[in-house]
Amino acid sequence: MPLRRIDPTRRRGPVYRVWAHLAGTRPVLFLSRHVAWKLDPFLLRLTRGRLGFGLLLPTALLETRGARTGALRRNGVLYFHDGDDVVVVASKAAAPEHPAWFHNARAHPEVRLGDEPFTAEVVTDEDERFRLWVLADRVFPPFARYRAVTARVGREIPLLRLRPRSA
């Protein structure tokens, strides 16, 4: 099943906005960290990307290779499109450290998202980061709060640009 195109400029409906707000609350984040993050890769794989714990949120299965082992790793991630590229936010729900999949993608940039091949690169240009954060906040408003929380512990949340590559 092809990766669903997510337009970050599209206006989200009230049900989506309420769900996105709830998804960023402490009780739901607790459930996400301890249940959803563990089960999402299996659920997304089983349903071929049609259903994940994010429900209404644009979630897809990211496949990376372990930074040290090279073993296949799968994680559910939020994403949106920027032209032909896909942007993934390495927020880890405002945890003080980067998610493991981010380190894996930096070490082995050949990744798959929703079973499509991409090459991953970290967005470092500050103007581009600002532009992409505006879009990311439209897709998932709690990202703004995550940035504020991580800034207090000295972590800057990375943005990963996935460029399509031929299979």
mmCIF file of C-alpha atoms in Angstrom:
data_model
loop_
_atom_site.group_PDB
_atom_site.id
_atom_site.type_symbol
_atom_site.label_atom_id
_atom_site.label_comp_id
_atom_site.label_asym_id
_atom_site.label_seq_id
_atom_site.Cartn_x
_atom_site.Cartn_y
_atom_site.Cartn_z
ATOM 1 C CA MET A 1 0.000 0.000 0.000
ATOM 2 C CA PRO A 2 1.518 3.373 -0.992
ATOM 3 C CA LEU A 3 2.385 5.908 1.682
ATOM 4 C CA ARG A 4 -0.573 8.218 2.288
ATOM 5 C CA ARG A 5 0.271 11.782 1.259
ATOM 6 C CA ILE A 6 0.051 14.196 4.204
ATOM 7 C CA ASP A 7 -0.347 17.855 3.281
ATOM 8 C CA PRO A 8 0.745 19.906 6.320
ATOM 9 C CA THR A 9 -1.032 23.027 5.031
ATOM 10 C CA ARG A 10 -4.450 21.351 4.905
ATOM 11 C CA ARG A 11 -6.809 22.516 7.632
ATOM 12 C CA ARG A 12 -7.500 19.800 10.188
ATOM 13 C CA GLY A 13 -11.048 19.182 11.403
ATOM 14 C CA PRO A 14 -12.204 19.508 15.016
ATOM 15 C CA VAL A 15 -12.066 15.757 15.730
ATOM 16 C CA TYR A 16 -8.462 15.595 14.515
ATOM 17 C CA ARG A 17 -7.475 18.665 16.564
ATOM 18 C CA VAL A 18 -9.047 17.243 19.738
ATOM 19 C CA TRP A 19 -7.353 13.873 19.179
ATOM 20 C CA ALA A 20 -3.963 15.551 18.535
ATOM 21 C CA HIS A 21 -4.372 17.552 21.751
ATOM 22 C CA LEU A 22 -5.269 14.419 23.745
ATOM 23 C CA ALA A 23 -2.354 12.512 22.189
ATOM 24 C CA GLY A 24 0.006 15.108 23.682
ATOM 25 C CA THR A 25 -1.315 14.840 27.271
ATOM 26 C CA ARG A 26 0.609 13.088 30.050
ATOM 27 C CA PRO A 27 -1.739 10.092 30.477
ATOM 28 C CA VAL A 28 -1.780 9.346 26.748
ATOM 29 C CA LEU A 29 1.995 9.889 26.492
ATOM 30 C CA PHE A 30 2.448 7.381 29.313
ATOM 31 C CA LEU A 31 0.356 4.830 27.408
ATOM 32 C CA SER A 32 2.233 5.650 24.213
ATOM 33 C CA ARG A 33 5.656 5.091 25.745
ATOM 34 C CA HIS A 34 4.743 1.898 27.576
ATOM 35 C CA VAL A 35 2.267 0.256 25.210
ATOM 36 C CA ALA A 36 1.749 1.907 21.813
ATOM 37 C CA TRP A 37 5.427 2.360 20.904
ATOM 38 C CA LYS A 38 5.993 -1.351 21.497
ATOM 39 C CA LEU A 39 2.899 -2.578 19.659
ATOM 40 C CA ASP A 40 2.667 -0.010 16.849
ATOM 41 C CA PRO A 41 5.328 -1.649 14.635
ATOM 42 C CA PHE A 42 3.432 -4.955 14.745
ATOM 43 C CA LEU A 43 0.023 -3.344 14.210
ATOM 44 C CA LEU A 44 1.242 -1.160 11.332
ATOM 45 C CA ARG A 45 2.895 -4.153 9.705
ATOM 46 C CA LEU A 46 -0.118 -6.407 10.200
ATOM 47 C CA THR A 47 -2.536 -3.851 8.702
ATOM 48 C CA ARG A 48 -0.071 -2.756 5.978
ATOM 49 C CA GLY A 49 0.042 0.749 7.438
ATOM 50 C CA ARG A 50 -3.713 1.288 7.601
ATOM 51 C CA LEU A 51 -4.022 1.236 11.396
ATOM 52 C CA GLY A 52 -1.742 2.321 14.215
ATOM 53 C CA PHE A 53 -2.190 3.578 17.753
ATOM 54 C CA GLY A 54 -2.029 7.147 16.439
ATOM 55 C CA LEU A 55 -5.454 6.492 14.860
ATOM 56 C CA LEU A 56 -6.152 9.838 13.138
ATOM 57 C CA LEU A 57 -2.535 11.017 13.235
ATOM 58 C CA PRO A 58 -0.384 10.442 10.122
ATOM 59 C CA THR A 59 1.649 7.449 11.255
ATOM 60 C CA ALA A 60 3.778 5.099 9.178
ATOM 61 C CA LEU A 61 6.241 2.288 9.805
ATOM 62 C CA LEU A 62 9.864 3.463 9.605
ATOM 63 C CA GLU A 63 12.395 0.713 8.944
ATOM 64 C CA THR A 64 16.023 1.422 9.778
ATOM 65 C CA ARG A 65 19.158 -0.665 10.330
ATOM 66 C CA GLY A 66 20.700 -0.719 13.803
ATOM 67 C CA ALA A 67 23.605 1.726 14.063
ATOM 68 C CA ARG A 68 25.957 -0.898 15.494
ATOM 69 C CA THR A 69 24.357 -4.232 14.600
ATOM 70 C CA GLY A 70 22.817 -3.502 11.221
ATOM 71 C CA ALA A 71 19.741 -5.453 12.372
ATOM 72 C CA LEU A 72 16.375 -4.380 10.978
ATOM 73 C CA ARG A 73 14.452 -2.063 13.338
ATOM 74 C CA ARG A 74 10.849 -0.919 12.955
ATOM 75 C CA ASN A 75 9.164 2.054 14.619
ATOM 76 C CA GLY A 76 5.902 3.897 14.109
ATOM 77 C CA VAL A 77 6.540 7.594 13.407
ATOM 78 C CA LEU A 78 4.501 10.714 12.623
ATOM 79 C CA TYR A 79 5.278 12.230 9.240
ATOM 80 C CA PHE A 80 4.220 14.787 6.656
ATOM 81 C CA HIS A 81 5.165 15.643 3.094
ATOM 82 C CA ASP A 82 7.223 18.592 1.924
ATOM 83 C CA GLY A 83 7.007 18.388 -1.844
ATOM 84 C CA ASP A 84 8.209 14.910 -2.828
ATOM 85 C CA ASP A 85 10.190 14.563 0.408
ATOM 86 C CA VAL A 86 8.842 13.301 3.705
ATOM 87 C CA VAL A 87 9.682 14.923 7.024
ATOM 88 C CA VAL A 88 9.883 12.945 10.261
ATOM 89 C CA VAL A 89 10.281 14.584 13.679
ATOM 90 C CA ALA A 90 12.603 12.823 16.147
ATOM 91 C CA SER A 91 10.780 14.145 19.217
ATOM 92 C CA LYS A 92 10.481 10.970 21.325
ATOM 93 C CA ALA A 93 7.569 12.771 23.033
ATOM 94 C CA ALA A 94 9.946 15.353 24.575
ATOM 95 C CA ALA A 95 12.243 12.802 26.215
ATOM 96 C CA PRO A 96 15.706 14.151 27.080
ATOM 97 C CA GLU A 97 17.400 11.892 24.497
ATOM 98 C CA HIS A 98 16.929 11.283 20.785
ATOM 99 C CA PRO A 99 15.026 8.162 19.691
ATOM 100 C CA ALA A 100 17.169 5.174 18.731
ATOM 101 C CA TRP A 101 15.709 5.154 15.219
ATOM 102 C CA PHE A 102 17.192 8.636 14.665
ATOM 103 C CA HIS A 103 20.722 7.380 15.482
ATOM 104 C CA ASN A 104 20.095 4.376 13.221
ATOM 105 C CA ALA A 105 18.983 6.563 10.305
ATOM 106 C CA ARG A 106 22.070 8.755 10.680
ATOM 107 C CA ALA A 107 24.352 5.718 10.684
ATOM 108 C CA HIS A 108 22.496 3.954 7.843
ATOM 109 C CA PRO A 109 20.566 6.581 5.818
ATOM 110 C CA GLU A 110 18.944 4.040 3.481
ATOM 111 C CA VAL A 111 15.532 3.675 5.178
ATOM 112 C CA ARG A 112 11.987 2.628 4.307
ATOM 113 C CA LEU A 113 8.828 4.441 5.334
ATOM 114 C CA GLY A 114 5.527 2.739 4.658
ATOM 115 C CA ASP A 115 7.452 0.213 2.544
ATOM 116 C CA GLU A 116 8.828 2.938 0.242
ATOM 117 C CA PRO A 117 12.607 3.506 -0.041
ATOM 118 C CA PHE A 118 14.137 6.800 1.099
ATOM 119 C CA THR A 119 17.491 8.325 1.926
ATOM 120 C CA ALA A 120 17.492 10.112 5.280
ATOM 121 C CA GLU A 121 19.321 13.334 6.056
ATOM 122 C CA VAL A 122 19.214 15.609 9.089
ATOM 123 C CA VAL A 123 17.899 19.115 8.422
ATOM 124 C CA THR A 124 20.569 21.511 9.738
ATOM 125 C CA ASP A 125 19.814 24.819 7.995
ATOM 126 C CA GLU A 126 18.087 27.041 10.594
ATOM 127 C CA ASP A 127 15.785 28.798 8.100
ATOM 128 C CA GLU A 128 14.687 25.441 6.716
ATOM 129 C CA ARG A 129 14.184 24.056 10.233
ATOM 130 C CA PHE A 130 12.001 27.051 11.117
ATOM 131 C CA ARG A 131 9.901 26.582 7.971
ATOM 132 C CA LEU A 132 9.479 22.855 8.621
ATOM 133 C CA TRP A 133 8.583 23.402 12.286
ATOM 134 C CA VAL A 134 5.729 25.676 11.218
ATOM 135 C CA LEU A 135 4.431 22.818 9.067
ATOM 136 C CA ALA A 136 5.059 20.168 11.735
ATOM 137 C CA ASP A 137 3.100 22.173 14.312
ATOM 138 C CA ARG A 138 0.130 22.245 11.942
ATOM 139 C CA VAL A 139 0.211 18.450 11.663
ATOM 140 C CA PHE A 140 0.750 17.818 15.389
ATOM 141 C CA PRO A 141 0.439 20.915 17.626
ATOM 142 C CA PRO A 142 2.019 19.233 20.724
ATOM 143 C CA PHE A 143 5.381 19.408 18.911
ATOM 144 C CA ALA A 144 5.636 23.063 20.047
ATOM 145 C CA ARG A 145 5.381 22.002 23.694
ATOM 146 C CA TYR A 146 7.861 19.163 23.104
ATOM 147 C CA ARG A 147 10.409 21.691 21.782
ATOM 148 C CA ALA A 148 9.989 23.869 24.875
ATOM 149 C CA VAL A 149 10.430 20.893 27.223
ATOM 150 C CA THR A 150 13.510 19.548 25.455
ATOM 151 C CA ALA A 151 15.091 23.009 25.253
ATOM 152 C CA ARG A 152 15.087 23.127 29.062
ATOM 153 C CA VAL A 153 17.324 20.036 29.146
ATOM 154 C CA GLY A 154 19.502 21.248 26.276
ATOM 155 C CA ARG A 155 18.163 18.965 23.546
ATOM 156 C CA GLU A 156 17.200 20.273 20.129
ATOM 157 C CA ILE A 157 14.658 17.997 18.435
ATOM 158 C CA PRO A 158 16.020 16.876 15.061
ATOM 159 C CA LEU A 159 14.057 16.936 11.837
ATOM 160 C CA LEU A 160 14.798 14.187 9.357
ATOM 161 C CA ARG A 161 14.175 14.738 5.647
ATOM 162 C CA LEU A 162 13.518 11.542 3.707
ATOM 163 C CA ARG A 163 14.289 11.849 0.011
ATOM 164 C CA PRO A 164 12.700 9.251 -2.293
ATOM 165 C CA ARG A 165 15.058 6.791 -3.945
ATOM 166 C CA SER A 166 14.387 4.101 -6.493
ATOM 167 C CA ALA A 167 13.934 0.596 -5.085
#
